[in-house]
Coordinates of C-alpha atoms in Angstrom, one line a residue:
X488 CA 1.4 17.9 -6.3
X489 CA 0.3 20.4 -3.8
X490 CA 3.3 22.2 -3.7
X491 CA 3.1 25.8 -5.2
X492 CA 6.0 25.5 -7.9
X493 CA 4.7 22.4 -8.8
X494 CA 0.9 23.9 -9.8
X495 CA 2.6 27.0 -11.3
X496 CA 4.5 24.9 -14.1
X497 CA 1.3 22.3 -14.4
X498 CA -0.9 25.7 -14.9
X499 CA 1.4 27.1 -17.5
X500 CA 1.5 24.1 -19.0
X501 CA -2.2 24.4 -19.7
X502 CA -2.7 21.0 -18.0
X503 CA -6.3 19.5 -16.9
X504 CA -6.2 16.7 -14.0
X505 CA -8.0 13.9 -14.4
X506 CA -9.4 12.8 -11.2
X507 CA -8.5 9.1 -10.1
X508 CA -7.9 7.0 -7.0
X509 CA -4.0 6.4 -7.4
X510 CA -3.5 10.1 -6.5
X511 CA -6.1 10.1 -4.2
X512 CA -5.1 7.6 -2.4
X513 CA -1.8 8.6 -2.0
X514 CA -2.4 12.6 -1.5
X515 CA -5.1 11.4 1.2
X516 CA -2.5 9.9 3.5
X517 CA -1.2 13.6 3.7
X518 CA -3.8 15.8 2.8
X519 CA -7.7 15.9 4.5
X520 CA -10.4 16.1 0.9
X521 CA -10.6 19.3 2.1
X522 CA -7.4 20.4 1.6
X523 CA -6.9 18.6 -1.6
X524 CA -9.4 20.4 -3.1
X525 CA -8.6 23.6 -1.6
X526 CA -5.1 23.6 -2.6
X527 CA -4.9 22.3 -5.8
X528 CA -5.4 25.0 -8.3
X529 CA -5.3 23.1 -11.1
X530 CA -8.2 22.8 -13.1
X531 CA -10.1 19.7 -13.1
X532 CA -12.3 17.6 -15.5
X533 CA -15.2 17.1 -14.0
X534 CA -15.6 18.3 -10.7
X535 CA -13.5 18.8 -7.8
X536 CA -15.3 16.6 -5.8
X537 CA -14.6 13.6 -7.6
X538 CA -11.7 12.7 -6.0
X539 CA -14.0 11.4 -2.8
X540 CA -16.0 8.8 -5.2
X541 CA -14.9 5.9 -4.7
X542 CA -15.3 6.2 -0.6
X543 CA -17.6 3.7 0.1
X544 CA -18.2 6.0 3.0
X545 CA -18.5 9.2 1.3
X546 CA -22.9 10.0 0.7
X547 CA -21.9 10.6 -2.7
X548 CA -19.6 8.1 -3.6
X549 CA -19.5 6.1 -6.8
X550 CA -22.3 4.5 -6.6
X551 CA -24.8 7.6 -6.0
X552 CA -23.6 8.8 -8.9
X553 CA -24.4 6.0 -10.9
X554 CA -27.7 5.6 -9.5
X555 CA -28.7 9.3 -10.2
X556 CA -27.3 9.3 -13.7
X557 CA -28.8 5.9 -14.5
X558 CA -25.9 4.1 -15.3
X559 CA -25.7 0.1 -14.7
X560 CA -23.7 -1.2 -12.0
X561 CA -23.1 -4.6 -10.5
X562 CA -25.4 -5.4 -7.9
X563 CA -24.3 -5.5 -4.2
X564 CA -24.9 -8.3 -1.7
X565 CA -25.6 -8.1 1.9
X566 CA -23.4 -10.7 3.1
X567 CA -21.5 -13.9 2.2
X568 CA -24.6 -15.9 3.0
X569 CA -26.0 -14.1 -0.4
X570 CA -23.9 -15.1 -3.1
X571 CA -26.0 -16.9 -5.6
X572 CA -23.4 -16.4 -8.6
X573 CA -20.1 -15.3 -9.0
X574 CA -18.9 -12.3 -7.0
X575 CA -16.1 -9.7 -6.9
X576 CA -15.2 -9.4 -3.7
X577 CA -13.6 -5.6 -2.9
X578 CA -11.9 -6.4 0.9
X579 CA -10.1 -3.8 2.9
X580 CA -6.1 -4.7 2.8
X581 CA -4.5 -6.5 6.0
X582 CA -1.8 -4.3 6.1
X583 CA -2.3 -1.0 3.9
X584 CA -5.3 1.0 4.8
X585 CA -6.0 2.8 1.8
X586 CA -5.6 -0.4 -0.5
X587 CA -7.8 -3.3 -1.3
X588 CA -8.3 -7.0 -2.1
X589 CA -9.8 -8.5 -4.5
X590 CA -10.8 -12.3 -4.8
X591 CA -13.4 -14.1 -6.5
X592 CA -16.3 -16.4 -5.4
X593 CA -19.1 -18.7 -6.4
X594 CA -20.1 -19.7 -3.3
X595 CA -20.5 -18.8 0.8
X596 CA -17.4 -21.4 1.3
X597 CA -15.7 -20.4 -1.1
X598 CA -15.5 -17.0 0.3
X599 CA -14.8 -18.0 3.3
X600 CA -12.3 -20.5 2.2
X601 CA -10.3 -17.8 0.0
X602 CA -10.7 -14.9 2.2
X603 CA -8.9 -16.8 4.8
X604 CA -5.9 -18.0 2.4
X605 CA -5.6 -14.5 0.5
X606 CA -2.7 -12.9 0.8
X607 CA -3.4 -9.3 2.4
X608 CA -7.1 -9.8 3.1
X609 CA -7.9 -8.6 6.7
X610 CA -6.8 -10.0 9.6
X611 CA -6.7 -14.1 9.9
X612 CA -6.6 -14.2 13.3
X613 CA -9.9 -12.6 13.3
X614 CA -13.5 -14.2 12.5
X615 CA -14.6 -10.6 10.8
X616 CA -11.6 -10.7 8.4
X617 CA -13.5 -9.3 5.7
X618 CA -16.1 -7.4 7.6
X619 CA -16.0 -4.5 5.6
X620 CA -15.6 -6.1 2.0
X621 CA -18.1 -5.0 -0.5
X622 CA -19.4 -8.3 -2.1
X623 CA -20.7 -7.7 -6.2
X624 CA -22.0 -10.0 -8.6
X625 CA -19.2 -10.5 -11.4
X626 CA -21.0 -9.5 -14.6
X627 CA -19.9 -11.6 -17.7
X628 CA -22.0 -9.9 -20.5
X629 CA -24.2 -6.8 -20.9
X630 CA -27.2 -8.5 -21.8
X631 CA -28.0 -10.1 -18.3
X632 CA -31.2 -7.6 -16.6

């Protein structure tokens, strides 16, 4: 995508990128933010910037934005001792940095008990196997506060 005869025909071809985390995530194995953003001339919806959202490490990630613009957004727990209702839990991938796992659970155990027989969700041998998961309530309607 970065590559100069590549941007010339998606610039005569009037075209507007969407920002999204499949070509993030695979450009950013390559290519630092920085560069993305420097070297891709074509024009974007939104902002250039975009592309860094969904870093849960990034200041102004997903989540920022959402709180700023006052948009709704599943609530996060601390840890697995916290789950009080069903939760979606986002886990970084055993194997594949940039990817995730995803499980669900209703309970501490639970957790536990899925984490450790998911397919691609940290590292078993470990006890922090899904130290770094984001944990957020599972929302089934848009009524609930």
């Amino acid at each position: 995508m970065l590559d100069d005869g590549v941007q010339e025909r998606l610039r005569r071809e009037n075209v507007v990128f969407v920002p999204n985390r499949s070509f993030e995530v695979y450009l950013h194995q390559h290519f630092s933010y920085a560069e993305i953003e420097e070297r891709m001339r074509v024009p974007f919806l939104g902002n250039r910037r975009l592309l860094r959202a969904e870093e849960r490490d990034e200041p102004e990630n997903q989540y920022a934005l959402m709180e700023r613009a006052g948009i709704r957004y599943p609530r996060q727990l601390a840890s697995p001792a916290a789950i009080d209702t069903l939760v979606m839990v986002k886990a970084p991938h055993a194997k594949v940095s940039f990817e995730r796992a995803f499980f669900l659970a209703r309970t501490e155990a639970e957790y536990h008990r899925t984490a450790a027989q998911s397919d691609g969700v940290g590292d078993r041998s470990q006890p922090t196997v899904c130290r770094d998961a984001v944990i957020e309530e599972f929302r089934w309607t848009d009524d609930q506060p």
